[in-house]
Coordinates of C-alpha atoms and ligand atoms in Angstrom, one line a residue:
M1 CA 171.8 114.0 63.7
T2 CA 170.8 111.8 60.8
R3 CA 169.4 112.7 57.4
I4 CA 166.1 110.9 56.8
A5 CA 163.4 111.2 54.3
V6 CA 159.6 110.9 54.8
I7 CA 157.4 110.1 51.9
G8 CA 153.8 111.2 52.5
C9 CA 153.0 114.3 54.6
G10 CA 149.5 113.5 55.9
Y11 CA 148.6 112.8 59.5
V12 CA 151.4 110.3 60.1
G13 CA 154.1 111.7 57.8
A14 CA 153.8 115.4 58.9
V15 CA 153.8 114.4 62.6
S16 CA 156.7 112.0 62.2
A17 CA 158.7 114.5 60.2
A18 CA 158.1 117.3 62.6
C19 CA 159.0 115.1 65.6
F20 CA 162.1 113.7 64.0
A21 CA 163.2 117.3 63.3
E22 CA 162.5 118.1 66.9
L23 CA 164.7 115.2 67.9
G24 CA 167.5 116.8 65.9
H25 CA 167.4 115.1 62.6
D26 CA 167.4 116.6 59.1
V27 CA 164.2 115.6 57.3
D28 CA 163.4 115.6 53.6
C29 CA 159.6 115.4 53.3
I30 CA 158.0 114.6 50.0
D31 CA 154.3 114.7 49.1
T32 CA 152.7 114.6 45.7
D33 CA 150.2 117.3 46.7
P34 CA 151.8 120.7 45.8
A35 CA 149.2 122.6 47.8
R36 CA 150.0 120.6 51.0
I37 CA 153.7 121.1 50.4
S38 CA 153.4 124.9 50.0
V39 CA 151.5 125.1 53.3
L40 CA 154.2 123.0 55.1
K41 CA 157.0 125.1 53.6
R42 CA 155.5 128.1 55.4
G43 CA 155.8 126.1 58.6
E44 CA 152.0 125.9 58.8
S45 CA 150.0 122.7 59.4
P46 CA 147.7 121.3 56.8
I47 CA 145.7 119.5 59.5
H48 CA 144.3 120.5 62.9
E49 CA 146.7 118.7 65.3
P50 CA 147.5 120.4 68.6
G51 CA 151.2 121.3 68.8
L52 CA 152.0 120.3 65.2
E53 CA 152.3 123.8 63.8
T54 CA 154.7 124.8 66.5
L55 CA 157.1 121.9 65.7
L56 CA 156.8 122.5 62.0
K57 CA 157.6 126.2 62.4
R58 CA 160.6 125.4 64.6
G59 CA 161.8 122.7 62.2
V60 CA 161.6 125.0 59.2
E61 CA 163.3 127.9 61.0
R62 CA 166.1 125.6 62.2
G63 CA 166.6 124.4 58.6
R64 CA 165.8 120.8 59.6
L65 CA 162.6 120.3 57.6
H66 CA 162.7 120.4 53.8
F67 CA 159.5 120.0 51.8
S68 CA 159.1 119.1 48.1
S69 CA 156.5 117.6 45.8
D70 CA 159.2 116.1 43.6
Y71 CA 161.4 113.1 44.1
P72 CA 165.1 114.1 44.0
D73 CA 167.3 112.4 41.5
V74 CA 169.3 110.8 44.4
F75 CA 168.3 110.6 48.0
E76 CA 170.8 112.0 50.4
A77 CA 169.0 110.2 53.2
K78 CA 169.8 106.5 53.7
I79 CA 166.7 106.0 55.8
V80 CA 163.4 106.5 54.0
F81 CA 160.1 106.4 55.9
I82 CA 157.0 105.4 53.9
A83 CA 154.0 107.3 55.4
V84 CA 151.6 107.4 52.6
N85 CA 147.9 106.5 53.0
T86 CA 146.5 103.0 52.6
P87 CA 142.8 103.6 52.2
E88 CA 140.1 100.9 52.1
S89 CA 139.5 99.4 48.7
H90 CA 136.8 96.9 47.6
E91 CA 135.5 94.4 50.2
G92 CA 137.6 96.1 52.9
A93 CA 141.1 95.2 51.6
A94 CA 143.7 97.9 52.2
D95 CA 144.7 99.7 49.0
I96 CA 148.5 99.8 48.9
R97 CA 148.9 101.5 45.5
A98 CA 150.4 104.6 47.1
V99 CA 153.0 102.4 48.8
R100 CA 153.8 100.7 45.5
D101 CA 154.1 104.1 43.8
A102 CA 156.4 105.4 46.5
I103 CA 158.7 102.4 46.3
T104 CA 158.8 102.5 42.5
L105 CA 159.9 106.2 42.7
V106 CA 162.2 105.8 45.7
A107 CA 164.0 102.5 45.2
P108 CA 166.1 103.4 42.1
R109 CA 167.3 106.6 43.8
L110 CA 168.6 105.0 47.0
K111 CA 172.2 104.5 47.9
Y112 CA 173.6 101.0 48.7
G113 CA 172.7 99.9 52.2
S114 CA 169.7 102.2 52.6
V115 CA 166.8 101.3 54.9
I116 CA 163.2 101.6 53.9
V117 CA 160.9 102.0 56.9
N118 CA 157.2 101.2 56.5
K119 CA 155.3 103.5 58.9
S120 CA 152.0 103.3 57.0
T121 CA 149.5 100.6 58.2
V122 CA 150.0 97.9 55.6
P123 CA 148.6 94.4 55.1
I124 CA 150.7 91.7 56.6
G125 CA 153.2 90.6 54.0
T126 CA 153.7 94.1 52.5
G127 CA 157.3 94.3 53.9
E128 CA 158.3 91.4 51.7
L129 CA 156.6 93.0 48.7
V130 CA 158.6 96.2 49.3
S131 CA 161.8 94.2 49.6
G132 CA 161.2 92.4 46.3
M133 CA 160.4 95.7 44.5
A134 CA 163.5 97.3 45.9
R135 CA 165.7 94.4 44.9
R136 CA 164.2 94.3 41.3
S137 CA 164.9 98.0 40.9
G138 CA 168.6 97.1 41.1
C139 CA 169.4 99.5 43.9
G140 CA 171.6 96.9 45.7
A141 CA 171.3 95.8 49.3
I142 CA 168.2 97.5 50.8
S143 CA 166.8 96.6 54.2
V144 CA 163.2 97.0 55.1
V145 CA 161.8 97.7 58.6
S146 CA 158.2 97.8 59.7
N147 CA 157.8 100.5 62.3
P148 CA 154.0 101.0 62.8
E149 CA 152.7 104.1 64.4
F150 CA 150.2 104.3 67.2
L151 CA 149.3 108.0 66.9
R152 CA 145.9 109.2 67.9
E153 CA 144.5 112.3 66.2
G154 CA 144.4 115.1 68.7
S155 CA 147.3 113.7 70.7
A156 CA 149.7 112.6 67.9
I157 CA 152.7 114.7 69.1
R158 CA 152.4 113.3 72.6
D159 CA 151.9 109.8 71.3
F160 CA 155.1 110.1 69.1
M161 CA 157.2 111.6 71.8
M162 CA 155.9 109.4 74.7
P163 CA 155.0 106.1 73.1
D164 CA 154.0 103.1 75.1
R165 CA 156.4 101.1 72.9
L166 CA 158.4 101.2 69.7
V167 CA 157.7 98.2 67.4
L168 CA 160.5 97.4 64.9
G169 CA 160.2 94.4 62.6
S170 CA 162.9 93.3 60.2
D171 CA 165.0 90.4 59.1
D172 CA 168.1 92.7 59.5
P173 CA 169.0 93.4 63.1
A174 CA 171.4 96.1 62.1
A175 CA 168.6 97.9 60.3
I176 CA 166.5 97.7 63.4
D177 CA 169.3 99.3 65.4
T178 CA 169.6 102.1 62.8
V179 CA 165.9 102.9 63.1
A180 CA 165.8 102.6 66.9
A181 CA 168.7 105.1 67.2
L182 CA 166.6 107.7 65.4
Y183 CA 164.2 107.8 68.4
G184 CA 167.2 109.0 70.5
N185 CA 166.3 109.7 74.0
I186 CA 162.6 108.8 73.8
E187 CA 161.9 106.6 76.8
A188 CA 160.0 103.5 75.6
P189 CA 160.4 99.8 75.5
V190 CA 161.5 98.6 72.0
L191 CA 159.9 95.4 70.7
R192 CA 162.2 93.8 68.1
T193 CA 160.5 91.2 65.9
D194 CA 160.0 90.1 62.3
I195 CA 158.3 92.2 59.7
R196 CA 155.0 90.2 59.5
T197 CA 154.6 90.3 63.3
A198 CA 155.2 94.0 63.5
E199 CA 152.6 94.6 60.7
M200 CA 150.2 92.4 62.6
I201 CA 150.8 94.2 65.9
K202 CA 149.4 97.3 64.4
Y203 CA 146.2 95.7 63.0
A204 CA 145.7 93.7 66.2
S205 CA 146.1 96.7 68.4
N206 CA 143.6 98.8 66.5
A207 CA 141.2 95.9 66.2
F208 CA 141.4 95.3 69.9
L209 CA 140.7 98.9 70.8
A210 CA 137.7 98.9 68.5
T211 CA 136.6 95.6 70.1
K212 CA 136.9 97.2 73.5
I213 CA 134.6 100.0 72.5
S214 CA 132.1 97.7 70.8
F215 CA 132.2 95.5 73.9
I216 CA 131.3 98.4 76.3
N217 CA 128.6 99.6 73.9
E218 CA 127.0 96.1 74.0
I219 CA 127.2 96.1 77.8
A220 CA 125.6 99.6 77.7
A221 CA 122.6 98.2 75.8
I222 CA 122.3 95.4 78.4
C223 CA 122.7 98.0 81.2
E224 CA 119.9 100.0 79.7
S225 CA 117.5 97.0 79.8
L226 CA 118.5 96.0 83.3
G227 CA 118.8 99.4 85.0
A228 CA 122.6 99.5 85.6
D229 CA 124.8 102.5 84.9
I230 CA 127.4 101.9 82.2
S231 CA 129.6 104.8 83.4
E232 CA 129.9 103.1 86.8
V233 CA 130.2 99.7 85.2
A234 CA 133.1 101.0 83.1
R235 CA 134.7 102.6 86.2
G236 CA 134.4 99.3 88.1
M237 CA 135.8 97.3 85.2
G238 CA 138.7 99.7 84.7
M239 CA 139.9 99.3 88.2
D240 CA 141.1 95.9 87.1
A241 CA 144.6 96.4 85.8
R242 CA 144.1 93.6 83.3
I243 CA 141.2 95.5 81.7
G244 CA 142.4 99.1 82.1
N245 CA 140.1 102.2 82.3
R246 CA 140.6 103.5 78.8
F247 CA 138.5 103.0 75.7
L248 CA 135.5 102.0 77.8
G249 CA 133.5 105.1 76.8
A250 CA 130.0 104.0 75.6
G251 CA 128.4 106.2 73.0
L252 CA 127.9 106.7 69.3
G253 CA 130.8 104.3 68.6
W254 CA 134.0 104.5 66.7
G255 CA 134.9 106.2 63.4
G256 CA 137.9 108.0 61.9
S257 CA 140.3 107.1 59.2
C258 CA 141.8 104.1 61.1
F259 CA 139.5 101.8 63.1
P260 CA 136.9 101.3 60.3
K261 CA 139.6 100.7 57.7
D262 CA 141.9 98.6 59.8
V263 CA 139.2 96.3 61.3
R264 CA 137.7 95.7 57.9
A265 CA 141.1 95.1 56.4
L266 CA 142.1 92.6 59.1
A267 CA 138.7 90.8 58.7
H268 CA 139.3 90.7 54.9
M269 CA 142.9 89.3 55.3
A270 CA 141.5 86.6 57.7
A271 CA 138.7 85.7 55.3
V272 CA 140.8 85.4 52.2
H273 CA 143.3 83.3 54.2
G274 CA 140.6 80.9 55.4
T275 CA 139.9 82.1 58.9
H276 CA 136.3 83.2 59.6
P277 CA 136.7 86.6 61.5
Q278 CA 133.5 86.2 63.5
L279 CA 134.4 88.4 66.4
L280 CA 135.7 91.2 64.1
R281 CA 132.4 91.1 62.1
S282 CA 130.4 91.4 65.3
V283 CA 132.6 94.3 66.4
M284 CA 131.7 96.1 63.2
D285 CA 128.0 95.2 63.4
I286 CA 127.7 96.5 67.0
N287 CA 129.5 99.7 66.0
A288 CA 127.1 100.4 63.1
G289 CA 124.2 99.6 65.4
Q290 CA 125.1 102.5 67.7
R291 CA 124.0 105.1 65.2
L292 CA 120.7 103.2 64.7
R293 CA 120.1 103.0 68.5
T294 CA 120.6 106.7 68.8
V295 CA 118.2 107.4 65.9
Q296 CA 115.6 105.2 67.7
K297 CA 116.1 107.2 70.9
V298 CA 115.4 110.5 69.1
R299 CA 112.5 109.0 67.2
E300 CA 110.9 107.7 70.4
A301 CA 111.5 110.9 72.4
L302 CA 110.0 113.0 69.7
G303 CA 107.2 110.6 68.6
G304 CA 108.6 110.6 65.1
L305 CA 111.3 112.5 63.1
D306 CA 109.4 113.8 60.1
R307 CA 109.8 117.6 59.7
R308 CA 111.5 117.9 63.2
R309 CA 114.4 120.3 63.6
I310 CA 117.4 118.6 65.2
A311 CA 120.6 120.2 66.2
I312 CA 123.7 117.9 66.1
L313 CA 126.6 119.1 68.2
G314 CA 129.9 117.8 66.7
A315 CA 130.9 116.8 63.2
S316 CA 134.4 115.4 63.7
F317 CA 134.8 111.7 64.4
K318 CA 136.0 112.6 67.9
A319 CA 137.0 115.7 69.9
D320 CA 140.3 117.7 69.2
T321 CA 140.5 117.0 65.5
D322 CA 138.9 118.4 62.3
D323 CA 138.9 115.0 60.7
T324 CA 135.4 113.9 59.6
R325 CA 136.3 110.6 57.9
N326 CA 133.8 108.0 58.9
S327 CA 132.4 110.4 61.5
P328 CA 129.6 108.8 63.6
A329 CA 128.1 112.3 64.1
L330 CA 127.7 112.9 60.4
E331 CA 126.5 109.3 59.8
L332 CA 123.8 110.1 62.4
A333 CA 122.9 113.4 60.6
S334 CA 122.4 111.5 57.4
L335 CA 120.2 108.8 59.1
L336 CA 118.0 111.4 60.8
H337 CA 117.6 113.3 57.5
L338 CA 116.5 110.1 55.8
E339 CA 113.6 110.0 58.2
G340 CA 112.5 113.5 57.3
A341 CA 114.2 115.5 60.0
S342 CA 115.9 118.8 59.2
V343 CA 119.3 118.7 60.6
V344 CA 121.6 121.5 61.7
V345 CA 125.2 120.7 62.5
Y346 CA 127.7 122.7 64.5
D347 CA 131.4 121.8 65.2
P348 CA 134.0 124.0 66.9
V349 CA 136.7 123.2 64.4
V350 CA 135.4 121.4 61.3
L351 CA 134.9 123.8 58.3
A352 CA 131.4 124.3 57.1
E353 CA 132.3 123.0 53.6
R354 CA 133.6 119.7 55.0
I355 CA 130.2 119.2 56.8
T356 CA 128.3 120.1 53.6
E357 CA 130.5 117.8 51.5
A358 CA 129.7 114.9 53.8
V359 CA 126.0 115.6 54.5
P360 CA 124.7 118.0 51.7
E361 CA 121.3 118.1 53.2
A362 CA 122.5 119.4 56.6
A363 CA 122.5 123.1 57.5
V364 CA 125.6 124.3 59.2
A365 CA 125.6 126.6 62.2
R366 CA 128.4 128.7 63.6
S367 CA 127.6 128.2 67.3
V368 CA 125.8 125.9 69.7
M369 CA 123.1 128.4 70.2
S370 CA 122.5 129.1 66.6
A371 CA 122.3 125.4 65.9
A372 CA 119.9 124.9 68.8
Q373 CA 117.6 127.8 67.7
D374 CA 114.0 126.4 67.5
A375 CA 115.4 122.9 67.7
D376 CA 113.0 120.1 68.8
A377 CA 116.0 118.1 70.0
V378 CA 119.7 118.7 70.6
I379 CA 122.1 115.7 70.2
V380 CA 125.6 115.7 71.7
A381 CA 127.4 113.6 69.0
T382 CA 131.1 114.4 69.6
E383 CA 132.8 114.7 73.0
W384 CA 134.1 118.3 72.5
Q385 CA 134.8 120.0 75.9
E386 CA 132.8 123.0 74.6
F387 CA 129.6 120.9 74.7
A388 CA 130.3 119.7 78.2
D389 CA 130.4 123.4 79.2
I390 CA 127.2 124.5 77.5
D391 CA 125.2 127.2 79.3
L392 CA 122.0 125.1 79.8
G393 CA 119.9 128.1 80.8
A394 CA 120.8 129.9 77.6
L395 CA 120.2 126.7 75.6
G396 CA 116.7 126.4 77.2
D397 CA 115.8 129.9 76.0
V398 CA 116.5 129.1 72.3
V399 CA 115.2 125.6 71.7
A400 CA 111.6 124.8 70.7
Q401 CA 111.6 121.7 73.0
R402 CA 113.9 121.1 76.0
L403 CA 115.1 117.7 74.8
I404 CA 118.8 116.5 74.9
I405 CA 120.0 113.2 73.5
D406 CA 123.5 112.8 74.9
A407 CA 125.1 110.2 72.5
R408 CA 128.5 110.5 74.2
N409 CA 127.3 110.4 77.9
L410 CA 129.2 113.7 78.1
L411 CA 126.8 115.8 80.2
D412 CA 125.7 115.7 83.9
P413 CA 122.2 114.3 83.9
V414 CA 121.3 116.1 87.2
A415 CA 122.4 119.5 85.8
V416 CA 120.6 118.9 82.5
R417 CA 117.4 117.9 84.2
S418 CA 117.5 120.8 86.7
A419 CA 117.7 123.1 83.7
G420 CA 114.3 121.7 82.7
F421 CA 115.4 119.4 80.0
E422 CA 114.2 115.9 79.2
Y423 CA 117.5 114.0 79.0
H424 CA 118.4 110.7 77.3
C425 CA 121.8 109.0 77.2
L426 CA 123.2 105.5 76.7
G427 CA 123.3 102.6 79.1
R428 CA 122.2 104.4 82.2
P429 CA 119.1 103.9 84.4
A430 CA 116.0 106.2 84.1
S431 CA 117.3 108.2 87.1
E432 CA 120.3 109.1 85.0
G433 CA 118.5 109.7 81.8
G434 CA 118.1 106.1 80.6
P435 CA 114.8 104.6 79.5
V436 CA 112.1 103.9 82.1
L437 CA 112.2 100.1 82.6
P438 CA 109.2 97.7 82.7
S439 CA 108.6 96.5 86.2
V440 CA 111.0 93.7 87.3
A441 CA 108.1 91.4 88.1
K442 CA 106.7 91.9 84.5
A443 CA 110.2 91.3 83.1
F444 CA 110.6 88.2 85.3
A445 CA 107.2 86.9 84.1
V446 CA 108.1 87.6 80.5
A447 CA 111.3 85.7 81.0
G448 CA 109.1 82.8 82.2
G449 CA 110.2 83.0 85.9
A450 CA 107.9 81.9 88.8
S451 CA 105.4 84.6 89.6
Ligands
LIG501 C1 143.3 105.2 66.6 C2 144.2 104.5 67.5 O1 143.9 104.8 68.9 C3 145.7 104.8 67.2 O2 146.5 104.1 68.1 C4 146.0 104.5 65.8 O3 147.3 104.8 65.5 C5 145.1 105.2 64.9 O4 143.7 104.9 65.2 P1 142.3 107.6 66.3 O5 141.5 107.0 65.2 O6 143.0 108.9 66.1 O7 143.5 106.6 66.8 O8 141.3 107.9 67.5 P2 140.9 107.2 68.8 O9 141.2 108.2 69.9 O10 141.5 105.8 68.9 O11 139.3 107.1 68.7 C6 138.8 106.3 67.7 C7 137.3 106.3 67.8 O12 136.8 105.6 68.9 C8 136.7 107.7 67.8 O13 135.5 107.8 67.0 C9 136.3 107.9 69.3 O14 135.1 108.8 69.4 C10 135.9 106.4 69.6 N1 136.0 106.1 71.0 C11 137.2 106.2 71.6 C12 134.9 105.7 71.7 O15 133.8 105.6 71.2 N2 135.0 105.4 73.0 C13 136.2 105.4 73.7 O16 136.2 105.1 74.9 C14 137.3 105.9 73.0

């Protein structure tokens, strides 16, 4: 058992602290938000993350988790994890003020030989900045390790306890050993490298996953124009071990607190250091375009959006979370409202005030059926299982028009159509709900081929 400290009790900090306690460590958790600390002290979770509350309760009951909104005079722990947020600032650069504040408060309190571990996603080079700040605070020999997290919201506990790899970057091999030992009997390859490389692995991993999604979304658009089925294309591609079958889900595109911020930050770092991030810029453009493509589908299906009533199923940026940051579903709601539609949003978990905060013009419903009441169109915008299980017969009884736009390709086109709905989705042929194609001969002629 080792005594550690975790600074920042958000998605990353709270999950890391709870999991380290579960691994048997004694964890001091500090967050400057007293309200969040009082929730955590009760062993409750301030966020919707499956399994987190159980671990928090257990950690508090076992006396392994200690929460405070104040920094102690001296840290008992010799290993301090920095897990504060690094939001996007102007022009996409990552804002590391919270990291700087944490180091300013922590460094003078640390014992000789302590280790500062950066878990937050930080711009390449931040490790050296932290090192310099610690040295200037006069706290003696401090080592810095970059230990980026790869936690997905909705599966964060699993991702922590069963990671594909542990990445540990430092110029002090002993410090790497110290941090690696904390993960105890977690089975995972450990990649030991330098700090800058570890910081880059995090950005490059997120940027690649976002690229993979934008890639499949571009292929979906091409499939739509050529009559291929993107779901089958993704399945066929995924059978190639070099490609892998995950993150090939075409739809409304990516959102959340990480991909948008991290892709923009990496592009910004590249640009300010003289490399033109042309691929990253295209990845972002394609992603933004997914919302517009969906608006176009709804507009065409309804013959216009003015004064139409549209039900949007889903508000979170993806299923199994209550996080609405950069939610594609809520961006879609705003775009539809801008064209005169009246929008009703339902989400199984997101609180009504969070939806209203993000899209003040949207009405909020408490169920699928109440959202769909008298709707001219129903849009599946987030891949919640509840939406895959919708009673289509009951839905047909409450809508004004039987029209479903499946922006996550979640539903079974045959079932939807047999329930009497007009069905539209992304990247699939007309038989599956895609657009009706011009005749091949006409397309060929247009392309200038021989008649
Ligand atoms: C991501 C990374 O996966 C994780 O490793 C990192 O630590 C934090 O950022 P997260 O943002 O929680 O995790 O969600 P993720 O599951 O990656 O999904 C991100 C977005 O991509 C969501 O909006 C999701 O709807 C979308 N997505 C995901 C797709 O559009 N298609 C897919 O096939 C997969």
